[in-house]
Tab-separated table of N, CA and C in Angstrom:
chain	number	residue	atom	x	y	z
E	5	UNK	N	27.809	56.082	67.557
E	5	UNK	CA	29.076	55.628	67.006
E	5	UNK	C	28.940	54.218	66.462
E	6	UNK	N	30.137	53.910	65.513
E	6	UNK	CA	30.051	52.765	65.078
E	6	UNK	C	30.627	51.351	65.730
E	7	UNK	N	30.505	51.329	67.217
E	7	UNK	CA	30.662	50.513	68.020
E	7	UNK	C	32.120	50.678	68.927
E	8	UNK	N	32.658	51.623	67.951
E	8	UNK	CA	33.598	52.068	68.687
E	8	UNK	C	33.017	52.537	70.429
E	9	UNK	N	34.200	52.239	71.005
E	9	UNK	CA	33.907	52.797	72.523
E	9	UNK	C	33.405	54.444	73.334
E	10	UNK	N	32.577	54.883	73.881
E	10	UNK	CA	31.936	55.714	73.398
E	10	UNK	C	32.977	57.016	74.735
E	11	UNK	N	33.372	58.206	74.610
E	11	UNK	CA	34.231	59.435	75.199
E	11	UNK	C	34.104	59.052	76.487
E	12	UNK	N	32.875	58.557	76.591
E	12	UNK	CA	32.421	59.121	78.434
E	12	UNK	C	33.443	58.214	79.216
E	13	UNK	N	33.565	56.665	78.315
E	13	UNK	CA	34.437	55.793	79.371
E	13	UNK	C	36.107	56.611	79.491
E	14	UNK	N	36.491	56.899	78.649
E	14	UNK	CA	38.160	57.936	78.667
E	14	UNK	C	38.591	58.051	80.229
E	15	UNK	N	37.887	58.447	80.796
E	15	UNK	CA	38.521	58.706	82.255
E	15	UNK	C	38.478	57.926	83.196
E	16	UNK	N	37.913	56.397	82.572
E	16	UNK	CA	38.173	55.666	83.182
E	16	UNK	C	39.497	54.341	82.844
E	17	UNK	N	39.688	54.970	81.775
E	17	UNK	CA	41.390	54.418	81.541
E	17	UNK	C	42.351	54.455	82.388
E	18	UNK	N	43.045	53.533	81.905
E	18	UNK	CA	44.678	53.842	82.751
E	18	UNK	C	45.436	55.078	81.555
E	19	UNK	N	46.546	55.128	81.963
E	19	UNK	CA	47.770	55.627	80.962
E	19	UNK	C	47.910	54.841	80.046
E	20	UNK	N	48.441	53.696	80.812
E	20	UNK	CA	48.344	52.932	79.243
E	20	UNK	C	47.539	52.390	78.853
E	21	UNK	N	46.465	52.201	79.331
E	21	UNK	CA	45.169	51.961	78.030
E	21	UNK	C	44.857	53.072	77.200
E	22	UNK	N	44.902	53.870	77.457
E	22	UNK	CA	44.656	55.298	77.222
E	22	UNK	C	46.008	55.734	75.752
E	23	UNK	N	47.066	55.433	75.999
E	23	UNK	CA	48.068	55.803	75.218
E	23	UNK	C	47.798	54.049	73.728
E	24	UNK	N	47.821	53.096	74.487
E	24	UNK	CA	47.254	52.220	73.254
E	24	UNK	C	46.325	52.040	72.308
E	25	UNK	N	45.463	52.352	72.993
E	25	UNK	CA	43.972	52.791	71.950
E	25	UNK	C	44.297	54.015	71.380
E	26	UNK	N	45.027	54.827	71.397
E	26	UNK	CA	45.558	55.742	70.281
E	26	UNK	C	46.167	55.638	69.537
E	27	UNK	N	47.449	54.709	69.853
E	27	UNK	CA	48.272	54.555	68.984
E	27	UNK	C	47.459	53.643	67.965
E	28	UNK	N	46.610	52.780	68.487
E	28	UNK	CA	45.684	52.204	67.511
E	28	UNK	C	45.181	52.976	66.468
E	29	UNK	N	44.508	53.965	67.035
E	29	UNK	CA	43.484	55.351	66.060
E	29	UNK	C	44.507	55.889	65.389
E	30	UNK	N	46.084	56.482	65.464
E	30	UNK	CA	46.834	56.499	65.370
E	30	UNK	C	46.827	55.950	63.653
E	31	UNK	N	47.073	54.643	63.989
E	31	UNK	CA	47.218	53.995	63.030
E	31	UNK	C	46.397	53.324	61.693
E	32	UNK	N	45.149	53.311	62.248
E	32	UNK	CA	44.054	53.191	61.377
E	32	UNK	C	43.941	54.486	60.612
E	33	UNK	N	44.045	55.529	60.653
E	33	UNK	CA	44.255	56.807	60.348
E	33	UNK	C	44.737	57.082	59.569
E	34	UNK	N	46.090	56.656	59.773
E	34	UNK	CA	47.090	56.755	58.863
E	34	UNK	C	46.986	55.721	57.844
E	35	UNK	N	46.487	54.591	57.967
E	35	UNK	CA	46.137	53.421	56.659
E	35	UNK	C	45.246	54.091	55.695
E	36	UNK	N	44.369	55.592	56.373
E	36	UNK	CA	43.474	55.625	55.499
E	36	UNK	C	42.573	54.520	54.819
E	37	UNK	N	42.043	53.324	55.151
E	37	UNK	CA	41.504	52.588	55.060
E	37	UNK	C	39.595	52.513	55.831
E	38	UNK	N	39.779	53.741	56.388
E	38	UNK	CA	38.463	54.132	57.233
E	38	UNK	C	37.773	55.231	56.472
E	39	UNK	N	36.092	55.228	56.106
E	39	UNK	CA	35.580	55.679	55.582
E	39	UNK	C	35.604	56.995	56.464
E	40	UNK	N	34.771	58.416	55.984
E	40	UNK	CA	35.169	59.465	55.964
E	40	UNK	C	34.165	59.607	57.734
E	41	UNK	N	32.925	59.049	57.639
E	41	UNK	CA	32.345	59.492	59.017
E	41	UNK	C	32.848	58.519	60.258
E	42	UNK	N	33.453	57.592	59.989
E	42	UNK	CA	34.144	56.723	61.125
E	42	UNK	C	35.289	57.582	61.342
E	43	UNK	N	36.322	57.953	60.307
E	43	UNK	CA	37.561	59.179	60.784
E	43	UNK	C	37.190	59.722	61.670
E	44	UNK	N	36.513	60.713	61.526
E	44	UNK	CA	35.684	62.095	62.222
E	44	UNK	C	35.676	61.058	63.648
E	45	UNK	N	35.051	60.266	63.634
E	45	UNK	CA	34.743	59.635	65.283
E	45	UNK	C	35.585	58.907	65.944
E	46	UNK	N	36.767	58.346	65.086
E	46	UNK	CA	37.960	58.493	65.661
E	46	UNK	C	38.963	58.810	65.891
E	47	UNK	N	38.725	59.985	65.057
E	47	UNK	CA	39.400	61.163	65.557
E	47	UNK	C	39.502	62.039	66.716
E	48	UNK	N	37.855	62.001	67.111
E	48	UNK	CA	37.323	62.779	67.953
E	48	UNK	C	37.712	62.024	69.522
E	49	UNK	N	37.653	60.667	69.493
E	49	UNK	CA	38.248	59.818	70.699
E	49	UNK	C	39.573	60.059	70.282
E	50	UNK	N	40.141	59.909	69.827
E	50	UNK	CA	41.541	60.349	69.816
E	50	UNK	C	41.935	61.448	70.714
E	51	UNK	N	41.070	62.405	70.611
E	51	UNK	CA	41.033	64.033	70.895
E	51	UNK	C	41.170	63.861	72.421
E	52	UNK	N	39.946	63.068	72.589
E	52	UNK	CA	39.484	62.551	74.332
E	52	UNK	C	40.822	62.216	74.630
E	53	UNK	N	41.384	61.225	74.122
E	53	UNK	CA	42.232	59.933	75.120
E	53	UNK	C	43.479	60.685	74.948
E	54	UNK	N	43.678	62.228	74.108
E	54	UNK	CA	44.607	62.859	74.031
E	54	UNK	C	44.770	63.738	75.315
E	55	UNK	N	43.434	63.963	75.585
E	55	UNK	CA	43.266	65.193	76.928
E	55	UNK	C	43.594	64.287	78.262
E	56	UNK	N	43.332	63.494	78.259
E	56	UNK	CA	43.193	62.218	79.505
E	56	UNK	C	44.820	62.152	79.802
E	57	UNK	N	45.564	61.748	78.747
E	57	UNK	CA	46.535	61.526	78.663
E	57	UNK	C	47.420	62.707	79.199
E	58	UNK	N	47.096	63.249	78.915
E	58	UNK	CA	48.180	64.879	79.486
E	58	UNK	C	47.613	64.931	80.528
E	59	UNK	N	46.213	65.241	80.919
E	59	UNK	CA	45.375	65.049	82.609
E	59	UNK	C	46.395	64.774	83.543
E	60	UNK	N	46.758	62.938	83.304
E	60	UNK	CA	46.997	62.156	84.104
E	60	UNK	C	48.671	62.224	83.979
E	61	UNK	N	49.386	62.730	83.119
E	61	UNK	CA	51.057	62.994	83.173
E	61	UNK	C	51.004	64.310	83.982
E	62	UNK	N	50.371	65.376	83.824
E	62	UNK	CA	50.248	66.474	84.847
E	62	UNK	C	49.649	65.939	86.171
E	63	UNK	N	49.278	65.468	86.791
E	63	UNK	CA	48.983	64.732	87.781
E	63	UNK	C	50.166	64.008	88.585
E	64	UNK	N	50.468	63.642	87.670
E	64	UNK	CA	52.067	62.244	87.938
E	64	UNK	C	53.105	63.243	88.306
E	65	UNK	N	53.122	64.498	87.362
E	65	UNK	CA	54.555	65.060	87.527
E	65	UNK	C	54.183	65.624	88.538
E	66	UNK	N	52.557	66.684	89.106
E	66	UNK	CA	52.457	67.419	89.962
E	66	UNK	C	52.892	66.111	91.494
E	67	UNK	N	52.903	65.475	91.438
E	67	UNK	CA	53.537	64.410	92.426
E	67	UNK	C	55.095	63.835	92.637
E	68	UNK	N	55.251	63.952	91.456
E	68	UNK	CA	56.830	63.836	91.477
E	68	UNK	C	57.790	64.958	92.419
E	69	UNK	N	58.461	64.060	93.024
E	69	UNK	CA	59.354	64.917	93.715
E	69	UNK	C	60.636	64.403	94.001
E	70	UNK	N	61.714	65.624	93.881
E	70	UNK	CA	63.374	65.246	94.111
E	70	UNK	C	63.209	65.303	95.822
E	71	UNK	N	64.062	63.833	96.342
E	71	UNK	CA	64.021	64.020	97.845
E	71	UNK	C	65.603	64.781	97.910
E	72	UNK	N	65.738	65.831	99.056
E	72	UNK	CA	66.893	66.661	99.086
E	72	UNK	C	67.163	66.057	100.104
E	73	UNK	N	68.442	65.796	100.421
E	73	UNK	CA	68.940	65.345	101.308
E	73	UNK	C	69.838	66.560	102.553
E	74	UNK	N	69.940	66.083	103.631
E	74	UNK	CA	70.573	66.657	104.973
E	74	UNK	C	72.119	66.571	104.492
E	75	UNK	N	72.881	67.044	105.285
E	75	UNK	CA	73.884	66.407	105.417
E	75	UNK	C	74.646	65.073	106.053
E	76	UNK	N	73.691	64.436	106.754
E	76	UNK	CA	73.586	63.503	107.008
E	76	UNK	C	72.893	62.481	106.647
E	77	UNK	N	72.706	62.986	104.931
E	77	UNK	CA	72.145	61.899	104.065
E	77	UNK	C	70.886	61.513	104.322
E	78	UNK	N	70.321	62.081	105.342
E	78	UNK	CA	68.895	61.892	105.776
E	78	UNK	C	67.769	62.842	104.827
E	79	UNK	N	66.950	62.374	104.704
E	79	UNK	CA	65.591	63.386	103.954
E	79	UNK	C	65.241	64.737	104.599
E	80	UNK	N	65.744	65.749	103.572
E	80	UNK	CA	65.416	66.831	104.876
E	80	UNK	C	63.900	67.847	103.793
E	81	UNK	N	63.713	67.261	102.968
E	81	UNK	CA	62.438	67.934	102.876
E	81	UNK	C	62.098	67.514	101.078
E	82	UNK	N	61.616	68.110	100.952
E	82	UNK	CA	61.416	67.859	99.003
E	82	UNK	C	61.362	68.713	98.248
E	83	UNK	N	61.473	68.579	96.860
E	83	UNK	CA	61.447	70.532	96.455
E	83	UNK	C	60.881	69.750	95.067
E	84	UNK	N	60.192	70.333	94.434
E	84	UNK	CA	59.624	70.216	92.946
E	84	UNK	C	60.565	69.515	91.680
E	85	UNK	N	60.131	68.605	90.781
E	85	UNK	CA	60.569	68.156	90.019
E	85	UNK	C	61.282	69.350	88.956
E	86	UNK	N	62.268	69.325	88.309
E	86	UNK	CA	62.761	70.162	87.313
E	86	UNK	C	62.094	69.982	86.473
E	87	UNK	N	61.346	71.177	85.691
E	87	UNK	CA	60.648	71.090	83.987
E	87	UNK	C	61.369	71.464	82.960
E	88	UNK	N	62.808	71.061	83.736
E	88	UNK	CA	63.855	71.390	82.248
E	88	UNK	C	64.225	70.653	81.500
């Protein structure tokens, strides 16, 4: 690659490093100002930091949880986030 940062590091992002360096690629992209074999390669990290990115929101949500309450306002157990 052309010094760009190379796939393998991707999973070692955060979310939001991960969501900024796209919106970067994102945007260089769209300037069309990048020759035709640099596209292709950042495109292709794009692709990466696209998969990472959903990875780690499926992760987050599989953790998310509504606390249900007792009737005595106390925590009486947890039940799955709504995907509506």
């Amino acid at each position: 690659m052309t010094g760009a940062p190379e796939k393998s590091d991707v999973p070692g992002l955060t979310f939001e490093q991960a969501v900024a360096e796209l919106e970067t690629i994102v945007q260089r992209l769209e300037r069309g100002d990048v020759a035709l074999d640099q596209s292709i390669e950042i495109y292709e990290r794009g692709e990466a930091l696209k998969k990472h990115c959903e990875t780690l929101l499926n992760a987050a949500e599989a953790r998310i949880e509504k606390i249900r309450l007792d009737r005595n306002g106390k925590p009486a157990g947890t039940e799955p986030l709504d995907r509506g």
